[in-house]
CSV table of C-alpha atoms and ligand atoms in Angstrom, one decimal:
chain,number,residue,atom,x,y,z
A,1147,MET,CA,199.5,-68.4,294.0
A,1148,GLY,CA,201.9,-67.2,296.7
A,1149,THR,CA,203.8,-65.1,294.2
A,1150,THR,CA,200.7,-63.3,293.0
A,1151,GLY,CA,201.8,-59.7,292.6
A,1152,LEU,CA,200.1,-56.6,293.6
A,1153,PHE,CA,199.0,-56.1,290.0
A,1154,GLY,CA,197.2,-59.3,290.0
A,1155,ARG,CA,195.4,-58.8,293.2
A,1156,GLY,CA,194.5,-55.2,292.2
A,1157,LEU,CA,193.0,-56.4,289.0
A,1158,PHE,CA,191.0,-59.1,290.7
A,1159,LYS,CA,189.7,-56.6,293.2
A,1160,ALA,CA,188.8,-54.2,290.4
A,1161,ALA,CA,186.9,-57.0,288.5
A,1162,THR,CA,185.0,-58.1,291.6
A,1163,GLY,CA,184.3,-54.5,292.4
A,1164,ALA,CA,182.9,-53.9,288.9
A,1165,VAL,CA,180.7,-56.9,289.1
A,1166,SER,CA,179.3,-56.1,292.5
A,1167,THR,CA,178.7,-52.5,291.5
A,1168,LEU,CA,176.7,-53.7,288.5
A,1169,ILE,CA,174.7,-56.1,290.6
A,1170,LEU,CA,174.1,-53.5,293.3
A,1171,SER,CA,173.0,-50.8,290.8
A,1172,ALA,CA,170.7,-53.2,289.0
A,1173,ALA,CA,169.1,-54.1,292.3
A,1174,MET,CA,168.8,-50.4,293.3
A,1175,SER,CA,167.3,-49.4,290.0
A,1176,ALA,CA,164.9,-52.4,290.2
A,1177,SER,CA,163.7,-51.3,293.6
A,1178,ALA,CA,163.5,-47.6,292.7
A,1179,PHE,CA,161.5,-48.7,289.6
A,1180,ALA,CA,159.1,-50.7,291.7
A,1181,GLU,CA,158.5,-47.7,294.0
A,1182,ASP,CA,158.4,-44.8,291.5
A,1183,THR,CA,156.8,-46.2,288.4
A,1184,LYS,CA,153.8,-48.2,287.4
A,1185,GLU,CA,154.1,-49.8,284.0
A,1186,ILE,CA,151.3,-48.8,281.6
A,1187,LEU,CA,150.1,-51.3,279.0
A,1188,GLY,CA,151.0,-50.6,275.5
A,1189,GLN,CA,153.6,-47.8,276.0
A,1190,PRO,CA,157.1,-47.2,277.3
A,1191,THR,CA,157.5,-46.3,280.9
A,1192,ASP,CA,159.8,-43.6,282.1
A,1193,LYS,CA,163.0,-45.0,283.8
A,1194,ALA,CA,161.9,-48.6,283.1
A,1195,MET,CA,164.2,-51.3,281.8
A,1196,GLY,CA,163.4,-54.4,279.8
A,1197,TRP,CA,160.3,-55.2,277.9
A,1198,GLN,CA,157.0,-53.3,277.7
A,1199,LEU,CA,154.1,-55.2,279.2
A,1200,PRO,CA,153.0,-57.9,276.6
A,1201,GLY,CA,149.7,-57.5,274.8
A,1202,SER,CA,149.5,-60.9,273.2
A,1203,ALA,CA,150.2,-64.6,274.0
A,1204,LEU,CA,152.8,-64.7,271.3
A,1205,LYS,CA,154.7,-61.8,272.8
A,1206,VAL,CA,154.7,-63.6,276.2
A,1207,LYS,CA,156.3,-66.6,274.5
A,1208,THR,CA,158.9,-64.3,272.8
A,1209,GLU,CA,159.7,-62.6,276.2
A,1210,ASN,CA,160.0,-66.0,277.9
A,1211,PHE,CA,162.5,-67.2,275.3
A,1212,TYR,CA,164.6,-64.1,276.1
A,1213,ASP,CA,164.1,-63.8,279.8
A,1214,PHE,CA,164.5,-67.5,280.7
A,1215,GLY,CA,166.6,-68.6,277.7
A,1216,LEU,CA,168.8,-66.1,275.9
A,1217,PHE,CA,169.5,-63.7,278.7
A,1218,PRO,CA,170.7,-66.2,281.3
A,1219,LEU,CA,172.7,-67.9,278.7
A,1220,ILE,CA,174.4,-64.7,277.6
A,1221,THR,CA,175.0,-63.7,281.2
A,1222,PHE,CA,176.5,-67.1,282.0
A,1223,ILE,CA,178.8,-67.1,279.0
A,1224,CYS,CA,180.0,-63.5,279.7
A,1225,LEU,CA,180.7,-64.4,283.3
A,1226,LEU,CA,182.5,-67.6,282.4
A,1227,VAL,CA,184.7,-65.8,279.9
A,1228,LEU,CA,185.4,-63.1,282.5
A,1229,VAL,CA,186.4,-65.6,285.1
A,1230,LEU,CA,188.6,-67.5,282.8
A,1231,LEU,CA,190.3,-64.3,281.6
A,1232,ALA,CA,190.8,-63.1,285.2
A,1233,TRP,CA,192.2,-66.6,286.2
A,1234,ILE,CA,194.7,-66.5,283.3
A,1235,VAL,CA,195.7,-62.9,284.0
A,1236,ILE,CA,196.2,-63.5,287.7
A,1237,ARG,CA,197.6,-67.1,287.8
A,1238,TYR,CA,199.7,-67.0,284.6
A,1239,ASN,CA,201.2,-63.6,284.5
A,1240,LYS,CA,205.0,-63.2,284.3
A,1241,LYS,CA,205.5,-62.8,288.0
A,1242,ALA,CA,203.2,-65.6,289.2
A,1243,ASN,CA,204.3,-68.1,286.5
A,1244,PRO,CA,207.9,-67.2,285.5
A,1245,VAL,CA,208.5,-70.6,283.6
A,1246,PRO,CA,205.7,-71.1,281.1
A,1247,ALA,CA,204.6,-74.5,279.9
A,1248,LYS,CA,205.6,-75.4,276.4
A,1249,PHE,CA,202.6,-77.6,275.2
A,1250,SER,CA,200.4,-76.2,272.5
A,1251,HIS,CA,197.5,-78.7,272.2
A,1252,ASN,CA,195.0,-80.5,274.3
A,1253,THR,CA,192.6,-82.7,272.3
A,1254,LEU,CA,190.0,-83.2,275.0
A,1255,ILE,CA,189.6,-79.5,275.8
A,1256,GLU,CA,189.4,-78.7,272.1
A,1257,ILE,CA,186.7,-81.2,271.5
A,1258,VAL,CA,184.8,-79.8,274.5
A,1259,TRP,CA,185.0,-76.2,273.4
A,1260,THR,CA,183.8,-77.1,270.0
A,1261,VAL,CA,181.0,-79.5,270.9
A,1262,VAL,CA,179.5,-77.5,273.8
A,1263,PRO,CA,178.9,-74.3,271.8
A,1264,VAL,CA,177.4,-76.4,269.0
A,1265,LEU,CA,175.0,-78.0,271.4
A,1266,ILE,CA,174.1,-74.6,272.9
A,1267,LEU,CA,173.4,-73.2,269.4
A,1268,VAL,CA,171.3,-76.2,268.5
A,1269,VAL,CA,169.1,-75.6,271.6
A,1270,VAL,CA,168.8,-71.9,270.8
A,1271,ALA,CA,168.0,-72.7,267.2
A,1272,ILE,CA,165.2,-75.2,268.1
A,1273,TYR,CA,163.5,-72.6,270.3
A,1274,SER,CA,164.0,-69.8,267.7
A,1275,LEU,CA,162.6,-71.8,264.9
A,1276,SER,CA,159.6,-72.8,267.0
A,1277,LEU,CA,159.0,-69.1,267.6
A,1278,LEU,CA,159.5,-68.2,264.0
A,1279,ARG,CA,157.0,-70.8,263.0
A,1280,ASP,CA,154.4,-69.3,265.4
A,1281,TYR,CA,154.9,-65.9,263.8
A,1282,ASN,CA,154.7,-67.4,260.3
A,1283,ASP,CA,151.7,-69.7,260.7
A,1284,MET,CA,148.9,-67.2,261.0
A,1285,PRO,CA,145.6,-68.7,262.2
A,1286,LYS,CA,142.6,-67.9,260.0
A,1287,PRO,CA,142.3,-64.1,260.3
A,1288,ASP,CA,139.2,-62.4,261.5
A,1289,VAL,CA,140.2,-58.9,260.3
A,1290,VAL,CA,142.6,-57.8,257.7
A,1291,VAL,CA,144.2,-54.4,258.1
A,1292,LYS,CA,146.6,-52.8,255.6
A,1293,ALA,CA,149.2,-50.3,256.9
A,1294,THR,CA,150.9,-48.1,254.3
A,1295,GLY,CA,153.9,-46.1,255.3
A,1296,ASN,CA,154.2,-42.5,253.9
A,1297,GLN,CA,156.7,-39.7,254.6
A,1298,TRP,CA,155.7,-39.2,257.4
A,1299,PHE,CA,152.4,-40.8,258.5
A,1300,TRP,CA,150.6,-44.0,258.2
A,1301,THR,CA,147.4,-44.8,256.2
A,1302,TYR,CA,145.2,-47.6,257.3
A,1303,ASP,CA,142.7,-49.7,255.2
A,1304,TYR,CA,140.3,-52.5,256.1
A,1305,PRO,CA,140.3,-53.9,252.5
A,1306,GLU,CA,137.6,-56.5,253.2
A,1307,LEU,CA,135.3,-54.1,255.1
A,1308,GLY,CA,135.3,-51.3,252.6
A,1309,VAL,CA,137.2,-48.8,254.8
A,1310,THR,CA,140.1,-47.1,253.1
A,1311,ASP,CA,142.6,-44.3,253.5
A,1312,ILE,CA,142.4,-43.5,257.2
A,1313,GLU,CA,145.4,-41.1,257.6
A,1314,SER,CA,147.1,-41.3,260.9
A,1315,ARG,CA,149.4,-38.5,261.9
A,1316,LEU,CA,151.2,-37.4,265.1
A,1317,ARG,CA,149.0,-35.0,267.1
A,1318,GLU,CA,150.3,-31.4,267.3
A,1319,ASP,CA,150.1,-31.3,271.1
A,1320,ALA,CA,152.1,-34.6,271.3
A,1321,LYS,CA,155.1,-32.9,269.6
A,1322,ASP,CA,156.1,-31.0,272.7
A,1323,LEU,CA,156.8,-32.6,276.0
A,1324,LYS,CA,155.0,-29.8,278.0
A,1325,THR,CA,151.8,-29.8,275.9
A,1326,ALA,CA,151.8,-33.6,275.8
A,1327,LYS,CA,152.0,-33.7,279.6
A,1328,ALA,CA,149.3,-31.1,279.9
A,1329,ALA,CA,147.0,-33.0,277.6
A,1330,GLY,CA,147.8,-36.3,279.4
A,1331,ILE,CA,149.0,-38.0,276.3
A,1332,PRO,CA,152.2,-39.9,275.6
A,1333,TYR,CA,154.9,-37.6,274.1
A,1334,LEU,CA,155.6,-38.2,270.4
A,1335,LEU,CA,153.1,-41.2,270.4
A,1336,GLU,CA,149.6,-39.9,270.3
A,1337,VAL,CA,148.0,-39.7,266.8
A,1338,ASP,CA,144.8,-38.1,265.4
A,1339,ASN,CA,143.3,-41.2,263.8
A,1340,VAL,CA,144.0,-44.5,265.5
A,1341,LEU,CA,144.0,-48.0,264.0
A,1342,VAL,CA,141.1,-49.8,265.7
A,1343,VAL,CA,141.0,-53.6,266.0
A,1344,PRO,CA,138.8,-56.1,267.9
A,1345,VAL,CA,140.1,-57.8,271.1
A,1346,ASN,CA,140.8,-61.6,271.0
A,1347,ARG,CA,140.6,-61.7,267.2
A,1348,VAL,CA,143.3,-62.7,264.8
A,1349,VAL,CA,144.3,-59.5,263.0
A,1350,HIS,CA,146.2,-60.0,259.7
A,1351,VAL,CA,148.5,-57.0,259.1
A,1352,GLN,CA,149.6,-56.3,255.6
A,1353,THR,CA,152.2,-53.6,255.2
A,1354,THR,CA,153.5,-51.6,252.3
A,1355,ALA,CA,154.9,-48.2,251.6
A,1356,ALA,CA,154.1,-45.3,249.2
A,1357,ASP,CA,157.5,-43.8,249.0
A,1358,VAL,CA,160.5,-45.2,250.9
A,1359,ILE,CA,161.0,-48.1,253.3
A,1360,HIS,CA,159.2,-47.8,256.6
A,1361,SER,CA,158.7,-50.3,259.4
A,1362,PHE,CA,155.5,-51.1,261.2
A,1363,THR,CA,156.4,-51.9,264.8
A,1364,VAL,CA,154.4,-52.4,268.0
A,1365,PRO,CA,156.5,-53.7,270.9
A,1366,ALA,CA,153.6,-55.0,273.0
A,1367,PHE,CA,152.6,-57.3,270.2
A,1368,GLY,CA,156.2,-58.3,269.4
A,1369,PHE,CA,156.1,-57.5,265.7
A,1370,LYS,CA,158.3,-55.3,263.5
A,1371,ILE,CA,157.7,-55.6,259.9
A,1372,ASP,CA,159.2,-53.7,257.0
A,1373,ALA,CA,156.9,-51.6,254.8
A,1374,VAL,CA,158.5,-51.7,251.4
A,1375,PRO,CA,157.2,-49.9,248.3
A,1376,GLY,CA,155.8,-52.4,245.8
A,1377,ARG,CA,155.7,-55.3,248.2
A,1378,LEU,CA,153.1,-56.6,250.6
A,1379,ASN,CA,154.6,-57.9,253.8
A,1380,ASN,CA,152.5,-59.9,256.3
A,1381,THR,CA,152.3,-60.5,260.0
A,1382,TRP,CA,149.6,-61.0,262.5
A,1383,PHE,CA,148.7,-60.5,266.1
A,1384,LYS,CA,145.9,-61.3,268.5
A,1385,ALA,CA,145.5,-58.7,271.3
A,1386,ASP,CA,144.3,-60.3,274.5
A,1387,LYS,CA,143.5,-57.1,276.4
A,1388,VAL,CA,141.4,-54.1,275.5
A,1389,GLY,CA,143.6,-50.9,275.5
A,1390,THR,CA,145.8,-48.6,273.5
A,1391,TYR,CA,149.1,-49.8,272.2
A,1392,TYR,CA,151.8,-47.5,270.8
A,1393,GLY,CA,154.6,-48.2,268.3
A,1394,GLN,CA,156.9,-46.3,266.0
A,1395,CYS,CA,158.2,-46.4,262.5
A,1396,SER,CA,161.4,-48.4,262.9
A,1397,GLU,CA,163.2,-47.9,259.6
A,1398,LEU,CA,164.9,-44.5,259.1
A,1399,CYS,CA,162.8,-42.9,256.5
A,1400,GLY,CA,163.6,-39.3,256.3
A,1401,LYS,CA,163.6,-36.1,258.4
A,1402,ASP,CA,160.4,-36.8,260.2
A,1403,HIS,CA,161.0,-40.5,260.8
A,1404,ALA,CA,160.7,-39.9,264.6
A,1405,TYR,CA,157.3,-38.2,264.1
A,1406,MET,CA,155.2,-41.0,262.6
A,1407,PRO,CA,154.1,-43.1,265.5
A,1408,ILE,CA,151.6,-46.0,265.4
A,1409,GLU,CA,148.6,-46.2,267.7
A,1410,ILE,CA,146.4,-49.2,267.9
A,1411,LYS,CA,143.2,-49.2,269.9
A,1412,VAL,CA,142.0,-52.6,270.9
A,1413,VAL,CA,138.2,-52.6,271.5
A,1414,SER,CA,135.3,-55.0,271.9
A,1415,ASP,CA,133.6,-56.5,268.9
A,1416,ALA,CA,130.6,-54.2,269.2
A,1417,GLU,CA,132.8,-51.1,269.4
A,1418,PHE,CA,134.8,-52.3,266.4
A,1419,ASP,CA,131.7,-52.8,264.4
A,1420,ALA,CA,130.4,-49.3,265.4
A,1421,PHE,CA,133.8,-47.9,264.3
A,1422,ILE,CA,133.6,-49.6,260.9
A,1423,ILE,CA,130.1,-48.4,260.3
A,1424,LYS,CA,131.1,-44.8,261.3
A,1425,GLN,CA,133.9,-45.0,258.7
A,1426,GLY,CA,131.3,-46.0,256.0
A,1427,GLY,CA,132.3,-49.6,255.9
A,1428,LYS,CA,130.4,-52.8,256.3
A,1429,THR,CA,130.8,-55.0,259.4
A,1430,ARG,CA,131.7,-58.7,259.2
A,1431,ALA,CA,128.2,-59.7,260.2
A,1432,MET,CA,126.7,-57.5,257.4
A,1433,LEU,CA,129.1,-59.0,254.9
A,1434,ALA,CA,128.3,-62.5,256.1
A,1435,SER,CA,124.5,-62.0,255.8
A,1436,GLU,CA,125.0,-60.4,252.4
A,1437,ALA,CA,127.1,-63.3,251.3
A,1438,THR,CA,124.4,-65.8,252.6
A,1439,ALA,CA,121.7,-63.8,250.8
A,1440,SER,CA,123.7,-63.7,247.5
A,1441,ALA,CA,124.5,-67.4,247.8
A,1442,ALA,CA,120.8,-68.1,248.3
A,1443,ALA,CA,119.9,-65.9,245.3
A,1444,ALA,CA,122.5,-67.6,243.2
A,1445,GLU,CA,121.1,-71.0,244.2
A,1446,GLU,CA,117.6,-69.9,243.3
A,1447,ALA,CA,118.8,-68.5,240.0
A,1448,ALA,CA,120.6,-71.8,239.2
A,1449,ALA,CA,117.5,-73.8,240.2
A,1450,SER,CA,115.2,-71.6,238.0
A,1451,ALA,CA,117.8,-71.8,235.1
A,1452,ALA,CA,117.7,-75.6,235.5
A,1453,VAL,CA,113.9,-75.7,235.4
A,1454,THR,CA,113.8,-73.5,232.3
A,1455,ALA,CA,116.5,-75.6,230.6
A,1456,SER,CA,114.6,-78.8,231.4
A,1457,ALA,CA,111.3,-77.2,230.2
A,1458,GLU,CA,113.0,-76.1,227.0
A,1459,ALA,CA,114.5,-79.5,226.5
A,1460,SER,CA,111.2,-81.2,226.9
A,1461,ALA,CA,109.5,-78.6,224.7
A,1462,SER,CA,112.1,-79.1,222.0
A,1463,ALA,CA,111.8,-82.9,222.4
A,1464,ALA,CA,108.1,-82.7,222.0
A,1465,ALA,CA,108.2,-80.2,219.1
A,1466,PRO,CA,109.3,-82.5,216.2
A,1467,ALA,CA,106.6,-85.1,216.9
A,1468,ALA,CA,103.8,-82.6,217.5
A,1469,ASP,CA,101.7,-80.4,215.2
A,1470,ALA,CA,101.5,-76.6,215.2
A,1471,ALA,CA,99.4,-76.4,218.4
A,1472,THR,CA,101.8,-78.5,220.6
A,1473,PRO,CA,104.7,-75.9,221.2
A,1474,ALA,CA,102.1,-73.5,222.7
A,1475,THR,CA,101.0,-76.3,225.1
A,1476,ALA,CA,104.6,-77.1,226.0
A,1477,SER,CA,105.5,-73.5,226.8
A,1478,ALA,CA,102.3,-73.1,228.7
A,1479,SER,CA,103.2,-76.1,230.9
A,1480,ALA,CA,106.7,-74.9,231.3
A,1481,ALA,CA,105.7,-71.4,232.5
A,1482,PRO,CA,104.2,-72.3,235.9
A,1483,ALA,CA,107.3,-74.3,236.8
A,1484,VAL,CA,109.5,-71.2,236.2
A,1485,THR,CA,107.3,-68.7,237.9
A,1486,PRO,CA,107.6,-69.7,241.6
A,1487,ALA,CA,111.4,-69.8,241.4
A,1488,SER,CA,111.6,-66.3,239.9
A,1489,ALA,CA,109.1,-65.0,242.4
A,1490,ALA,CA,111.2,-66.4,245.2
A,1491,VAL,CA,114.3,-64.5,243.9
A,1492,ALA,CA,112.5,-61.2,243.5
A,1493,PRO,CA,112.3,-60.1,247.2
B,747,CU,CU1,158.8,-44.2,258.4
């Protein structure tokens, strides 16, 4: 290394300088961020870097995979390549190494640089597939919501609860930074009609579109799902904190693509039921009791039908052997058996 020229040393200095500047600026921005800003759940924070605060357990898992898996791995590989590159440039340039070696292969090193990346990719794949499976295997949903993308707003339906066509558009005062600040709402994110869902419940999200492709995306819940005309795409989330969560259409869909945000309000079960009733729908409890009542009614009807059928069967069996008076007796004896059942159905 004694012959390392000025060029080599200069480059090394530049490289270490760049790395230390990067580290320093990252540290400075992190401390500045800690002082100046407080992250707000469900929305982006000014000057912040990295993820929004997570709003569900699945998002936490996704973030952990990136923060403790992919990001350190990417950083390590980048630094390794940088160091190797710097070493080659400094140690083996024309001045430092005037007589180059003539060999062209090294079996061991070639095996290593093939096998090690394969192993790294296998580990990444195992974690990725586990995460994909979690996103894919939806638990039994408590609420189904359907989000339809339109140019340029969203419409929301609760198909099972009888609530349809809630149009959700960007609020006028959110379109301008000054008016948004004055109103205390997030710029370009606040809508007139929000999508309301209950907390700690599995929400099944169906997406489609009425015109062109849109994308239903909410960072805090870690989903981004295309809304495609003529298709019904599915995802799910389970919000673990009450609050308001913002997202945006994430598929370029025309001139007002930037002005069709998504706002999800996560509320308690009681508030959710109140919202559904206000929208003219039926709550899950109402539907469940209706279902129980109609099941009971169906059971009663089936029971009374069976009684009638058996009465008729006995009547018809009695008929051939009896004289003209017997059918009247048979129907008279069948009648009381039917009556209590039909009386029970009536109320
Ligand atoms: Cu869109």
